[in-house]
The first five atom37 places (N, CA, C, CB, O) and aatype in JSON, in Angstrom:
{
  "aatype": [12, 12, 5, 16, 10, 12, 16, 12, 3, 7, 7, 1, 9, 5, 19, 16, 1, 10, 10, 19, 7, 10, 3, 12, 2, 19, 9, 2, 0, 3, 7, 6, 16, 9, 0, 16, 19, 0, 10, 2, 3, 14, 6, 0, 17, 16, 10, 13, 1, 0, 10, 7, 6, 6, 10, 2, 0],
  "atom_mask": [
    [1, 1, 1, 1, 1],
    [1, 1, 1, 1, 1],
    [1, 1, 1, 1, 1],
    [1, 1, 1, 1, 1],
    [1, 1, 1, 1, 1],
    [1, 1, 1, 1, 1],
    [1, 1, 1, 1, 1],
    [1, 1, 1, 1, 1],
    [1, 1, 1, 1, 1],
    [1, 1, 1, 0, 1],
    [1, 1, 1, 0, 1],
    [1, 1, 1, 1, 1],
    [1, 1, 1, 1, 1],
    [1, 1, 1, 1, 1],
    [1, 1, 1, 1, 1],
    [1, 1, 1, 1, 1],
    [1, 1, 1, 1, 1],
    [1, 1, 1, 1, 1],
    [1, 1, 1, 1, 1],
    [1, 1, 1, 1, 1],
    [1, 1, 1, 0, 1],
    [1, 1, 1, 1, 1],
    [1, 1, 1, 1, 1],
    [1, 1, 1, 1, 1],
    [1, 1, 1, 1, 1],
    [1, 1, 1, 1, 1],
    [1, 1, 1, 1, 1],
    [1, 1, 1, 1, 1],
    [1, 1, 1, 1, 1],
    [1, 1, 1, 1, 1],
    [1, 1, 1, 0, 1],
    [1, 1, 1, 1, 1],
    [1, 1, 1, 1, 1],
    [1, 1, 1, 1, 1],
    [1, 1, 1, 1, 1],
    [1, 1, 1, 1, 1],
    [1, 1, 1, 1, 1],
    [1, 1, 1, 1, 1],
    [1, 1, 1, 1, 1],
    [1, 1, 1, 1, 1],
    [1, 1, 1, 1, 1],
    [1, 1, 1, 1, 1],
    [1, 1, 1, 1, 1],
    [1, 1, 1, 1, 1],
    [1, 1, 1, 1, 1],
    [1, 1, 1, 1, 1],
    [1, 1, 1, 1, 1],
    [1, 1, 1, 1, 1],
    [1, 1, 1, 1, 1],
    [1, 1, 1, 1, 1],
    [1, 1, 1, 1, 1],
    [1, 1, 1, 0, 1],
    [1, 1, 1, 1, 1],
    [1, 1, 1, 1, 1],
    [1, 1, 1, 1, 1],
    [1, 1, 1, 1, 1],
    [1, 1, 1, 1, 1]
  ],
  "atom_positions": [
    [[181.86, 99.64, 153.42], [181.02, 99.16, 154.29], [180.22, 100.44, 154.73], [181.74, 98.4, 155.4], [180.85, 101.44, 155.07]],
    [[178.84, 100.41, 154.72], [177.93, 101.47, 155.23], [176.97, 101.03, 156.26], [177.17, 102.04, 154.15], [176.41, 99.95, 156.13]],
    [[176.73, 101.83, 157.31], [175.87, 101.51, 158.29], [174.83, 102.75, 158.4], [176.67, 101.21, 159.6], [175.28, 103.89, 158.52]],
    [[173.56, 102.55, 158.36], [172.61, 103.43, 158.53], [171.92, 103.43, 159.85], [171.78, 103.27, 157.57], [171.47, 102.38, 160.28]],
    [[171.8, 104.63, 160.57], [171.19, 104.65, 161.88], [169.89, 105.61, 161.7], [172.28, 105.22, 163.05], [170.05, 106.7, 161.16]],
    [[168.69, 105.24, 162.11], [167.55, 106.05, 162.01], [167.52, 106.95, 163.19], [166.31, 105.23, 161.9], [167.88, 106.55, 164.29]],
    [[167.08, 108.2, 162.96], [166.89, 109.2, 164.03], [165.4, 109.33, 164.53], [167.38, 110.58, 163.51], [164.46, 109.04, 163.79]],
    [[165.24, 109.71, 165.61], [163.96, 109.77, 166.2], [162.88, 110.69, 165.41], [164.15, 110.26, 167.62], [161.66, 110.52, 165.54]],
    [[163.42, 111.65, 164.61], [162.61, 112.53, 163.77], [162.41, 112.08, 162.35], [163.21, 113.85, 163.74], [161.87, 112.83, 161.53]],
    [[162.82, 110.86, 162.04], [162.61, 110.28, 160.64], [163.78, 110.5, 159.81], [0.0, 0.0, 0.0], [163.75, 110.1, 158.64]],
    [[164.9, 111.13, 160.28], [166.07, 111.29, 159.44], [166.89, 109.98, 159.71], [0.0, 0.0, 0.0], [166.48, 108.99, 160.3]],
    [[168.17, 110.18, 159.13], [168.93, 109.02, 159.37], [170.56, 109.57, 159.4], [168.57, 107.86, 158.16], [170.85, 110.68, 158.96]],
    [[171.47, 108.74, 159.9], [172.78, 109.0, 159.79], [173.47, 107.8, 159.07], [173.34, 109.28, 161.13], [173.36, 106.63, 159.43]],
    [[174.13, 108.2, 158.09], [174.92, 107.07, 157.25], [176.37, 107.26, 157.54], [174.68, 107.18, 155.58], [176.95, 108.33, 157.37]],
    [[176.94, 106.16, 157.98], [178.38, 106.12, 158.3], [179.09, 105.16, 157.33], [178.61, 105.66, 159.8], [178.78, 103.97, 157.25]],
    [[179.97, 105.67, 156.68], [180.7, 104.91, 155.62], [182.28, 104.89, 156.09], [180.48, 105.66, 154.07], [182.94, 105.88, 156.4]],
    [[182.7, 103.58, 156.05], [184.24, 103.44, 156.26], [184.99, 103.91, 155.11], [184.67, 101.98, 156.5], [184.72, 103.64, 153.94]],
    [[185.98, 104.68, 155.53], [187.06, 105.12, 154.5], [188.31, 104.46, 154.85], [187.31, 106.68, 154.47], [188.44, 103.86, 155.92]],
    [[189.32, 104.56, 153.89], [190.51, 103.9, 154.13], [191.11, 104.32, 155.46], [191.43, 104.13, 153.02], [191.71, 103.47, 156.12]],
    [[191.02, 105.54, 155.89], [191.71, 106.02, 157.14], [190.8, 106.67, 158.07], [192.8, 106.98, 156.84], [191.18, 107.54, 158.85]],
    [[189.46, 106.21, 158.0], [188.54, 106.92, 158.92], [187.05, 106.67, 158.64], [0.0, 0.0, 0.0], [186.69, 105.6, 158.16]],
    [[186.26, 107.57, 158.91], [184.76, 107.43, 158.8], [184.15, 108.67, 158.15], [184.09, 107.21, 160.25], [184.56, 109.78, 158.5]],
    [[183.27, 108.56, 157.27], [182.48, 109.72, 156.69], [181.01, 109.38, 157.28], [182.54, 109.8, 154.9], [180.43, 108.29, 157.22]],
    [[180.54, 110.6, 157.86], [179.14, 110.45, 158.44], [178.31, 111.46, 157.76], [179.08, 110.67, 160.02], [178.69, 112.63, 157.74]],
    [[177.16, 111.08, 157.18], [176.2, 112.05, 156.59], [174.96, 112.11, 157.46], [175.8, 111.65, 155.12], [174.49, 111.05, 157.87]],
    [[174.35, 113.34, 157.8], [173.32, 113.5, 158.54], [172.21, 113.84, 157.57], [173.57, 114.48, 159.59], [172.34, 114.83, 156.85]],
    [[171.12, 113.09, 157.49], [170.14, 113.33, 156.42], [168.67, 113.46, 157.17], [170.19, 112.06, 155.27], [168.17, 112.6, 157.89]],
    [[168.11, 114.73, 156.81], [166.91, 114.86, 157.57], [165.62, 114.05, 156.89], [166.62, 116.42, 157.71], [165.72, 113.4, 155.85]],
    [[164.58, 114.18, 157.55], [163.31, 113.39, 157.08], [162.8, 113.68, 155.66], [162.12, 113.7, 158.03], [162.01, 112.92, 155.09]],
    [[163.29, 114.8, 155.09], [163.02, 114.98, 153.75], [164.02, 114.48, 152.7], [162.82, 116.31, 153.59], [163.87, 114.71, 151.5]],
    [[165.1, 113.77, 153.23], [166.06, 113.33, 152.32], [167.27, 114.16, 152.05], [0.0, 0.0, 0.0], [168.15, 113.8, 151.28]],
    [[167.29, 115.36, 152.75], [168.24, 116.25, 152.43], [169.46, 116.21, 153.32], [167.67, 117.5, 152.42], [169.31, 116.2, 154.54]],
    [[170.7, 116.19, 152.75], [171.84, 116.03, 153.53], [172.12, 117.35, 154.3], [173.01, 115.61, 152.66], [172.37, 118.37, 153.66]],
    [[172.08, 117.36, 155.56], [172.26, 118.62, 156.43], [173.56, 118.73, 156.97], [171.33, 118.68, 157.58], [173.91, 119.82, 157.42]],
    [[174.42, 117.66, 156.98], [175.73, 117.74, 157.53], [176.47, 116.66, 157.06], [175.76, 117.77, 158.94], [175.91, 115.57, 156.9]],
    [[177.84, 116.83, 156.79], [178.76, 115.73, 156.44], [180.0, 116.09, 157.12], [178.98, 115.53, 154.88], [180.55, 117.19, 157.09]],
    [[180.43, 114.91, 157.84], [181.71, 114.92, 158.65], [182.57, 113.77, 158.29], [181.44, 114.89, 160.17], [182.14, 112.61, 158.26]],
    [[183.85, 114.13, 158.0], [184.77, 113.01, 157.71], [185.83, 113.16, 158.83], [185.43, 113.08, 156.16], [186.35, 114.25, 159.08]],
    [[186.13, 112.03, 159.5], [186.99, 111.93, 160.65], [187.96, 110.86, 160.42], [186.22, 111.69, 161.92], [187.57, 109.83, 159.87]],
    [[189.3, 111.0, 160.81], [190.22, 109.95, 160.83], [189.86, 109.1, 162.01], [191.65, 110.46, 160.88], [189.12, 109.51, 162.91]],
    [[190.44, 107.84, 161.99], [190.07, 106.84, 163.03], [190.26, 107.3, 164.47], [190.86, 105.6, 162.84], [189.37, 107.09, 165.29]],
    [[191.5, 108.0, 164.83], [191.55, 108.43, 166.18], [190.6, 109.46, 166.6], [192.79, 108.86, 166.46], [190.24, 109.53, 167.78]],
    [[190.12, 110.39, 165.58], [189.08, 111.33, 166.0], [187.8, 110.76, 166.11], [188.99, 112.43, 165.13], [187.02, 111.14, 166.99]],
    [[187.49, 109.87, 165.31], [186.11, 109.1, 165.35], [186.0, 108.41, 166.63], [185.95, 108.01, 164.18], [184.93, 108.5, 167.23]],
    [[187.02, 107.7, 167.16], [186.97, 106.89, 168.32], [186.89, 107.77, 169.5], [188.14, 105.98, 168.39], [186.2, 107.46, 170.47]],
    [[187.66, 108.96, 169.43], [187.45, 109.97, 170.6], [186.05, 110.49, 170.68], [188.4, 111.2, 170.46], [185.54, 110.69, 171.79]],
    [[185.41, 110.72, 169.57], [184.02, 111.13, 169.46], [183.12, 110.1, 170.12], [183.62, 111.33, 167.98], [182.39, 110.43, 171.05]],
    [[183.17, 108.91, 169.7], [182.38, 107.76, 170.13], [182.62, 107.63, 171.63], [182.77, 106.43, 169.35], [181.63, 107.57, 172.36]],
    [[183.83, 107.58, 172.15], [184.1, 107.59, 173.6], [183.37, 108.64, 174.36], [185.53, 107.75, 173.85], [182.72, 108.38, 175.37]],
    [[183.49, 109.89, 173.85], [182.93, 111.07, 174.49], [181.4, 110.9, 174.48], [183.37, 112.39, 173.75], [180.75, 111.17, 175.49]],
    [[180.88, 110.49, 173.47], [179.34, 110.26, 173.39], [178.97, 109.23, 174.39], [178.84, 109.76, 171.92], [178.03, 109.44, 175.15]],
    [[179.65, 108.14, 174.44], [179.38, 107.05, 175.46], [179.39, 107.59, 176.83], [0.0, 0.0, 0.0], [178.41, 107.44, 177.56]],
    [[180.48, 108.25, 177.23], [180.66, 108.77, 178.46], [179.56, 109.67, 178.88], [181.86, 109.4, 178.5], [179.11, 109.63, 180.03]],
    [[179.12, 110.5, 177.94], [178.07, 111.63, 178.15], [176.74, 110.79, 178.4], [177.93, 112.74, 176.73], [175.98, 111.05, 179.33]],
    [[176.52, 109.73, 177.5], [175.12, 108.99, 177.6], [175.13, 108.22, 179.02], [174.89, 107.82, 176.26], [174.06, 108.01, 179.59]],
    [[176.26, 107.84, 179.54], [176.3, 107.01, 180.74], [176.42, 107.9, 181.97], [177.48, 105.99, 180.68], [176.45, 107.4, 183.1]],
    [[176.5, 109.23, 181.77], [176.62, 110.12, 183.02], [175.37, 110.26, 183.74], [177.08, 111.5, 182.68], [175.33, 110.95, 184.76]]
  ]
}
């Protein structure tokens, strides 16, 4: 399963479910992959919780 999120600058973040976690690719507006991050499930949920707390602060 893959989910694509569009960024404000015309890029996108593609998140793909792995067997034991998530693979996230950050792609700029020119279509170039500028970052790739693979996280296991506990690390991914820790990241999402921290982002949520930061956004709600």
